[in-house]
Short mmCIF file of C-alpha atoms in Angstrom, two decimals:
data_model
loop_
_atom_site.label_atom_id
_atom_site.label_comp_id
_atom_site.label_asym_id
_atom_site.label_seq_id
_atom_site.Cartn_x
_atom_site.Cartn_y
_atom_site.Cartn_z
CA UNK A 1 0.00 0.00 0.00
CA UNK A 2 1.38 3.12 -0.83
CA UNK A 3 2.00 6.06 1.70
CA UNK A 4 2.35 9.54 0.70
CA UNK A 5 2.92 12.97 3.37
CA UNK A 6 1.46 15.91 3.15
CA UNK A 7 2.71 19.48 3.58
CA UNK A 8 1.51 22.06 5.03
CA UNK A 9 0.44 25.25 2.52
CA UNK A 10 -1.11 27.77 4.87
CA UNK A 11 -0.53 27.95 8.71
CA UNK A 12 -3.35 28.97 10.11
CA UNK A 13 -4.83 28.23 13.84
CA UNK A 14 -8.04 26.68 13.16
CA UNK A 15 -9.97 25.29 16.24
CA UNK A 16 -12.01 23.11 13.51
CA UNK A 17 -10.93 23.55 9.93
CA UNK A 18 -13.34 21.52 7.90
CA UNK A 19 -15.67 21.54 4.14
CA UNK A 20 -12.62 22.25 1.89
CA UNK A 21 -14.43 23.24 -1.35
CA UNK A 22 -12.25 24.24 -4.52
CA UNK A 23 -13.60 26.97 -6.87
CA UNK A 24 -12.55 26.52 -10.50
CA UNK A 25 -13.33 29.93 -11.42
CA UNK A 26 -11.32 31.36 -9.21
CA UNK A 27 -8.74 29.29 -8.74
CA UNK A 28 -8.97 29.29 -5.26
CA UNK A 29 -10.14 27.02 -1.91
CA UNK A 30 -12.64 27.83 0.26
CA UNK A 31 -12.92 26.20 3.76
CA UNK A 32 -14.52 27.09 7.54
CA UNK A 33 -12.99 27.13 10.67
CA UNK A 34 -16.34 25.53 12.70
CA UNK A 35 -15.65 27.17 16.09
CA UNK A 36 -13.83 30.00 14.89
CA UNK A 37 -16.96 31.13 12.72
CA UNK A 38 -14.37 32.28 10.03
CA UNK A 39 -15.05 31.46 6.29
CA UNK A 40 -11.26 31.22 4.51
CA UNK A 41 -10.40 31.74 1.03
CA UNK A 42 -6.99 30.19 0.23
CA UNK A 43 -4.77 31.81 -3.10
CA UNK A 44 -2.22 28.85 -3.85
CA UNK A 45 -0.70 31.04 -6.55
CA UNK A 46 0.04 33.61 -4.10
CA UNK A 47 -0.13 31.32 -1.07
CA UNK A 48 -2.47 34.13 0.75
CA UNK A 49 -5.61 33.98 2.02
CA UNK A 50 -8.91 36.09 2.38
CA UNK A 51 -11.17 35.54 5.93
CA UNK A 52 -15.11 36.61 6.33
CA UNK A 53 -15.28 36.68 9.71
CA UNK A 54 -18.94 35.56 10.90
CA UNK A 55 -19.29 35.69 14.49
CA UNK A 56 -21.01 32.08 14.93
CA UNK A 57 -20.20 28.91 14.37
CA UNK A 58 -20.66 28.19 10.93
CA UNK A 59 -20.16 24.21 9.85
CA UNK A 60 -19.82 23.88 5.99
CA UNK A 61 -20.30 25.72 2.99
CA UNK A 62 -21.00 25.06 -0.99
CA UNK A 63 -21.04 27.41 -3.80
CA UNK A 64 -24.01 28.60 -5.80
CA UNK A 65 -24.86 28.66 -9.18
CA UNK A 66 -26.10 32.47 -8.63
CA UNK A 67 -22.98 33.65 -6.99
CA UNK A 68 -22.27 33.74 -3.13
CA UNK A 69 -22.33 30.43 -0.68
CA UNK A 70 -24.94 28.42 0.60
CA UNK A 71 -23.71 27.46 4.40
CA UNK A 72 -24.69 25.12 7.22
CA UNK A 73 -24.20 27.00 10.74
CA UNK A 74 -24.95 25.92 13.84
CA UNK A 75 -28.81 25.15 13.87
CA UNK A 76 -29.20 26.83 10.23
CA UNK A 77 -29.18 26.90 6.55
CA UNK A 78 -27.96 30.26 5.07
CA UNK A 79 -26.69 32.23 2.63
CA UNK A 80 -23.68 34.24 2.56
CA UNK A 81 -22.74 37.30 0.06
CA UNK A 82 -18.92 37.70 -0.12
CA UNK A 83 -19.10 41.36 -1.77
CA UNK A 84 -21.29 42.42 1.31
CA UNK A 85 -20.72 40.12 3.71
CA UNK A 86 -24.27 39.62 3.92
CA UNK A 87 -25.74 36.42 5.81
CA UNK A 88 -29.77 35.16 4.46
CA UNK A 89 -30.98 32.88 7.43
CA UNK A 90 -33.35 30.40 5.81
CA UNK A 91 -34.65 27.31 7.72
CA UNK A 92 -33.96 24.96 10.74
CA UNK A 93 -35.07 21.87 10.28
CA UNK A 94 -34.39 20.97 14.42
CA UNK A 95 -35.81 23.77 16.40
CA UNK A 96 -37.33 21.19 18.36
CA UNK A 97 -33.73 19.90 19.29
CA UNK A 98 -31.43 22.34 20.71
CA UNK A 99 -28.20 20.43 21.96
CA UNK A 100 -27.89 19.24 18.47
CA UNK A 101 -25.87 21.36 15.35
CA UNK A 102 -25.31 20.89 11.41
CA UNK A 103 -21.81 18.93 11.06
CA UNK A 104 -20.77 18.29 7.68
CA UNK A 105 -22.25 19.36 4.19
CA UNK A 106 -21.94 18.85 0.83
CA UNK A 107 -23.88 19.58 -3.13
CA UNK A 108 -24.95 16.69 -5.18
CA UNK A 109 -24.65 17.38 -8.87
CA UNK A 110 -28.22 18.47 -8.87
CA UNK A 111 -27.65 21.34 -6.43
CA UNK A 112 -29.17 20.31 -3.87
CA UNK A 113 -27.15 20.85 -0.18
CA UNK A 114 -27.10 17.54 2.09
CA UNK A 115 -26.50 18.10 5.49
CA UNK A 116 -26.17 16.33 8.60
CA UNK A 117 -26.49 16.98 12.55
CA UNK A 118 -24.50 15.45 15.53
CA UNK A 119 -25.15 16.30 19.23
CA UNK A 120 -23.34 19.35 20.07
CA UNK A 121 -21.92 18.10 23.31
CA UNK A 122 -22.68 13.85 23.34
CA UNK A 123 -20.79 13.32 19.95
CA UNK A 124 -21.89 9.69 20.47
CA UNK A 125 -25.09 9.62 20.45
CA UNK A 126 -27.65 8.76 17.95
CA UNK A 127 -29.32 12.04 17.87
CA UNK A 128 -28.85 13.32 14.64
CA UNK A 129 -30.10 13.15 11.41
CA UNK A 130 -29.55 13.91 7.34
CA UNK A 131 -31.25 16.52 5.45
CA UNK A 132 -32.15 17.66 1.86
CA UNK A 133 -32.13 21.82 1.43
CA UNK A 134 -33.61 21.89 -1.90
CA UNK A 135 -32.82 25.07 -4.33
CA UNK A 136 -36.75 26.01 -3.66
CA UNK A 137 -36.01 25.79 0.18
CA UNK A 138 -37.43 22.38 0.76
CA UNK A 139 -35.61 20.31 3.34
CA UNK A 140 -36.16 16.53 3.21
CA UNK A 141 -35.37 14.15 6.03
CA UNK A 142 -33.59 11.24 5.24
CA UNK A 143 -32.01 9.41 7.94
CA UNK A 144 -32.65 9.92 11.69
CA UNK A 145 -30.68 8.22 14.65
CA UNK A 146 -26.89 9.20 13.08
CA UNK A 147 -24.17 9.36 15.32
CA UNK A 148 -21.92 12.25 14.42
CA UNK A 149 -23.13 13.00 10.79
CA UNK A 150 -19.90 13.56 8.97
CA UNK A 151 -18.35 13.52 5.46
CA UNK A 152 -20.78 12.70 2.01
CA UNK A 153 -20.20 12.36 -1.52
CA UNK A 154 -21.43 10.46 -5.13
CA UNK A 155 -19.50 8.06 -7.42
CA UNK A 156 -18.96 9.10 -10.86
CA UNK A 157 -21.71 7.61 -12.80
CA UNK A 158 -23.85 9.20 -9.65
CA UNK A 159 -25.59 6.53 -8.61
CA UNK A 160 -24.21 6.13 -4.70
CA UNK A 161 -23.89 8.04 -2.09
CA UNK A 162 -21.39 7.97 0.66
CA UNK A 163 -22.10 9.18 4.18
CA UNK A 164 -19.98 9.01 7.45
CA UNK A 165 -21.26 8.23 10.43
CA UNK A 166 -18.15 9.07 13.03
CA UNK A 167 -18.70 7.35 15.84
CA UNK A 168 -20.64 4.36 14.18
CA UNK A 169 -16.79 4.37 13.15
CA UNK A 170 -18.40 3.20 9.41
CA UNK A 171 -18.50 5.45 6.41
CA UNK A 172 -21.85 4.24 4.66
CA UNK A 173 -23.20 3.39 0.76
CA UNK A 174 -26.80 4.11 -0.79
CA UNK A 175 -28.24 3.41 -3.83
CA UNK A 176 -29.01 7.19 -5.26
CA UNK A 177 -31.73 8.69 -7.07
CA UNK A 178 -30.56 11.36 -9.10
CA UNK A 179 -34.02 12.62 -10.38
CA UNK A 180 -35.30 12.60 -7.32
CA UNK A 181 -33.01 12.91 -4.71
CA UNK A 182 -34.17 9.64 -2.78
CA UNK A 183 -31.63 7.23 -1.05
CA UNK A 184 -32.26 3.36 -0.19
CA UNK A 185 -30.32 0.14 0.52
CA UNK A 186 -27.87 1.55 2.70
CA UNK A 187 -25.15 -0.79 3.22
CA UNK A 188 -21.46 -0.44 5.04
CA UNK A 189 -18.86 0.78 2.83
CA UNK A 190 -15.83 0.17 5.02
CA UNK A 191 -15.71 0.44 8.81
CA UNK A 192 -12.86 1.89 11.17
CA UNK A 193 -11.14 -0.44 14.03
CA UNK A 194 -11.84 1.77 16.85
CA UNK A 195 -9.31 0.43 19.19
CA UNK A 196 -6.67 2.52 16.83
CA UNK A 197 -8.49 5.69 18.41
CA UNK A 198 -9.12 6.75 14.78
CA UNK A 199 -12.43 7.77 13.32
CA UNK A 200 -13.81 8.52 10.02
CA UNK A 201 -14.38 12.44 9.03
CA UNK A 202 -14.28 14.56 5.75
CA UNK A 203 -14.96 12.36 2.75
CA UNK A 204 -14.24 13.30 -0.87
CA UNK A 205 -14.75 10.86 -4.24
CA UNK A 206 -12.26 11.10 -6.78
CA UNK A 207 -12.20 10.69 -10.91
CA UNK A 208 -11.73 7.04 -10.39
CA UNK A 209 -14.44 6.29 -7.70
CA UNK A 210 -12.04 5.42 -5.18
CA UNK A 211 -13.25 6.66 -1.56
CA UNK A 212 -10.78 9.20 0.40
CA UNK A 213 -11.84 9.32 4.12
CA UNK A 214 -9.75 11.26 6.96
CA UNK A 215 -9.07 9.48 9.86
CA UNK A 216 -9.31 11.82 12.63
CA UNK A 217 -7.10 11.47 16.19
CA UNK A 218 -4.41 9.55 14.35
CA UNK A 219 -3.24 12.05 11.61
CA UNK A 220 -4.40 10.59 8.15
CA UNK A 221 -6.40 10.06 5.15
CA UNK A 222 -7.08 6.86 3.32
CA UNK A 223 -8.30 6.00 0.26
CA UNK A 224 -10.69 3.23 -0.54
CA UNK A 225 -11.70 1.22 -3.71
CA UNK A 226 -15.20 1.39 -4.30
CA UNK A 227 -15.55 -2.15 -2.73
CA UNK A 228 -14.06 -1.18 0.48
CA UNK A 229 -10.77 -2.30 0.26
CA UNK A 230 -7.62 0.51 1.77
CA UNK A 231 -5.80 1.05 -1.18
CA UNK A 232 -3.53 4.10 -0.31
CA UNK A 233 -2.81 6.48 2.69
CA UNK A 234 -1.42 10.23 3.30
CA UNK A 235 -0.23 10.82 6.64
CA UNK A 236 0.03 14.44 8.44
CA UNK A 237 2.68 15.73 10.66
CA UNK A 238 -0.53 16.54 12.98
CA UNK A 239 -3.36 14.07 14.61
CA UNK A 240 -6.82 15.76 13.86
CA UNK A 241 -7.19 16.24 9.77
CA UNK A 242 -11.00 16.74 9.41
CA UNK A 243 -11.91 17.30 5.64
CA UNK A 244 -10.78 16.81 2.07
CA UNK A 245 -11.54 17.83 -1.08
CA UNK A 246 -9.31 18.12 -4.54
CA UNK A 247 -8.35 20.55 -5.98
CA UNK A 248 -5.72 22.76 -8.18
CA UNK A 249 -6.14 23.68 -11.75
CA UNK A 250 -6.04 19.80 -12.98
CA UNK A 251 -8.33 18.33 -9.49
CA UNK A 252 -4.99 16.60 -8.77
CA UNK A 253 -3.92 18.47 -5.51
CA UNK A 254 -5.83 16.94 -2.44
CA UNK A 255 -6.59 19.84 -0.12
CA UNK A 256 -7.15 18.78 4.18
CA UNK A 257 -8.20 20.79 6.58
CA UNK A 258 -7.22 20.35 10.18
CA UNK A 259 -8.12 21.10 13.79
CA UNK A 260 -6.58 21.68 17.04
CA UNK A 261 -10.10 21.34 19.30
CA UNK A 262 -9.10 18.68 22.06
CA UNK A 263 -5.50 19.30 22.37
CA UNK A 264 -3.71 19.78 25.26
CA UNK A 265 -0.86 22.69 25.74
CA UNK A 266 1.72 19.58 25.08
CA UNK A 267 0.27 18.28 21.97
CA UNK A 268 0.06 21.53 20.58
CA UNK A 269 3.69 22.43 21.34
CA UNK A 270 4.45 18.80 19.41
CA UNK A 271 2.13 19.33 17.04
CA UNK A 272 2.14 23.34 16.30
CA UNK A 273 0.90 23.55 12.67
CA UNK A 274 -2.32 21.76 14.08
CA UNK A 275 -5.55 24.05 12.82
CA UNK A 276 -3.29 24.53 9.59
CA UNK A 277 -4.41 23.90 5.70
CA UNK A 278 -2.32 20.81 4.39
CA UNK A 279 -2.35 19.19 0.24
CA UNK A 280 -0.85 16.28 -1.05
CA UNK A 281 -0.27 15.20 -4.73
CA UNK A 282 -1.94 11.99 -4.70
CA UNK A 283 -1.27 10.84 -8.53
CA UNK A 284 -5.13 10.98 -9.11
CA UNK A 285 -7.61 13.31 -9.96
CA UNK A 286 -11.02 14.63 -8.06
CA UNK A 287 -14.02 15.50 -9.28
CA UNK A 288 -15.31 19.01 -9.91
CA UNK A 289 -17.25 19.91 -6.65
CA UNK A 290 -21.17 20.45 -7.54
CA UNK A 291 -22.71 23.81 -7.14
CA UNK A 292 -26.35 24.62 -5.30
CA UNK A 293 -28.69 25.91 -7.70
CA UNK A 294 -30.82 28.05 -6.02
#
C-alpha cells in the first residue's frame, strides 16, 4: 500500500478547519474554521488567504450557481454574500432539538445541499439526522438516529452516495436517485477499528471512484476502492485532519483541513501547525465539486 505525506500550505490556527471546497473559477479554496466562525479563502498562486469573519459557528459551505455560498451553521441553513458580507438565514429543520448542530455538508450534482447533525456536546449519540435543502427551500429528512453526521459524496456515474457516520466508526453506501433525490439500501462501505483511536471524518470521491476518508485522532487520510478495500494512505505531521476535497487547476492536488479542538498545551507544542491547511499530490484526480442551484 502506498503512503504519501502531506505538507503544510497555509498555517493557520483553526480550532475546527473543515468543508474544503475548490472553486474553479477562481482558482482558489474555500474552507470554515467551525468554532472559529471564520469562512477562509486560500490563493495557492500567491499562497495568501482572504477571511469573512462571521461571528457564529458556521459548519460547511458550498457554492451557488447564482454567486455567493450556501452554508450550514450551527442550527441553520444560510446564505452568505462575499461582496457584502451579507448572511440570508433560511430554515432549521431541528428547532425542536437544541443540543444538536449541522456537522458536515456537501452539493450533489443536482444542487441540492445535504447536510447532517450530531449532538453538540454527546458526539456519540444517535441524535442526529440527514437533510435535503432543496434550491426552492425544501428540506427533506432522510435518515434519523446518526451518530456524528460527517463527510458525504457520489461516485462518478452518480448513482451512490457515501455518508460518514463518526462514531458508528463506518462510512456508509446508498443506492441514489438522481431525479429525485431519494436514497435506499444503505449498506457499510468500510468500517474503522476503533481500538486505533481513529475515526472517520471529511470524505471526498475522486475521478476514479475510489473513496478518500480522513481518519481523525491519528493524523491521516485513506483512500478506498469502491468495494471497500484501503488502497492508499497520506499521513500528516498533525493528529486531527477533518476534511478533504481536490483541488488545483487539474483536481490533482488533495486539499485537508485540520483542527486543534481537544488538544492539550503539550500536543500543541508537538504538534504546532495543528488548525493549519495541508495538500498532497496523490497521482489521481477529483471530481469538480457540484454547485447549489438556487
Amino acid at each position: 500500500m502506498d503512503v504519501l505525506q502531506a505538507e503544510c500550505v497555509s498555517r493557520h490556527d483553526a480550532i475546527v478547519g473543515e468543508s474544503p471546497v475548490w472553486s474553479p473559477a477562481e482558482q482558489t479554496l474555500y474552507w470554515v474554521d467551525i468554532t472559529g466562525g471564520q469562512i477562509h479563502r486560500f490563493h495557492p498562486a500567491t499562497s495568501t488567504t482572504d477571511t469573512f469573519d462571521l461571528g457564529e459557528p458556521v459548519t460547511a459551505l458550498a457554492l451557488r450557481t447564482q454567486g455567493g455560498l450556501v452554508l450550514s451553521l450551527r442550527k441553520e441553513f444560510a446564505f452568505y454574500d462575499l461582496k457584502s458580507r451579507q448572511l440570508t438565514r433560511l430554515g432549521n429543520p431541528e428547532e425542536n432539538l437544541p443540543d444538536n448542530r449541522f456537522n458536515d455538508a456537501k452539493c450533489d450534482r443536482q444542487g441540492r445541499f445535504w447536510a447532517g447533525t450530531m449532538g453538540d456536546k454527546h458526539w456519540d449519540q444517535p441524535c442526529g439526522g440527514l437533510y435535503r435543502f432543496d434550491p426552492d427551500r425544501t428540506i427533506t429528512k432522510h435518515q434519523s438516529d446518526v451518530i456524528c453526521a460527517n463527510g458525504m459524496g457520489w461516485s462518478p456515474d452518480n448513482r451512490t452516495m457515501y455518508f460518514t457516520e463518526s462514531f458508528r466508526y463506518a462510512i456508509y453506501a446508498y443506492d441514489f436517485d438522481a431525479a429525485s433525490g431519494a436514497i435506499s439500501n444503505r449498506r457499510t462501505l468500510a468500517e474503522v477499528d476503533r481500538t486505533t483511536g481513529a475515526f472517520p471524518d471529511g470524505l471526498t470521491v475522486d475521478a476514479e471512484g475510489h473513496v478518500w476518508s480522513v481518519h481523525n485522532a491519528v493524523g491521516r487520510v485513506v483512500r478506498y476502492t469502491p468495494d471497500g478495500r484501503l488502497e492508499r494512505t497520506v499521513e500528516l505531521p498533525v493528529p486531527r485532519p477533518c476534511g478533504c476535497s481536490f483541488g488545483g487547476e487539474g483536481l490533482d492536488t488533495l486539499y485537508i483541513t485540520t483542527a486543534r479542538e481537544t488538544l492539550t498545551p503539550a500536543q500543541l507544542e508537538q504538534f504546532p501547525l495543528s488548525g493549519s491547511l495541508f495538500a498532497a499530490k496523490p497521482g489521481v484526480r477529483g471530481l469538480p465539486e457540484a454547485q447549489f442551484a438556487g
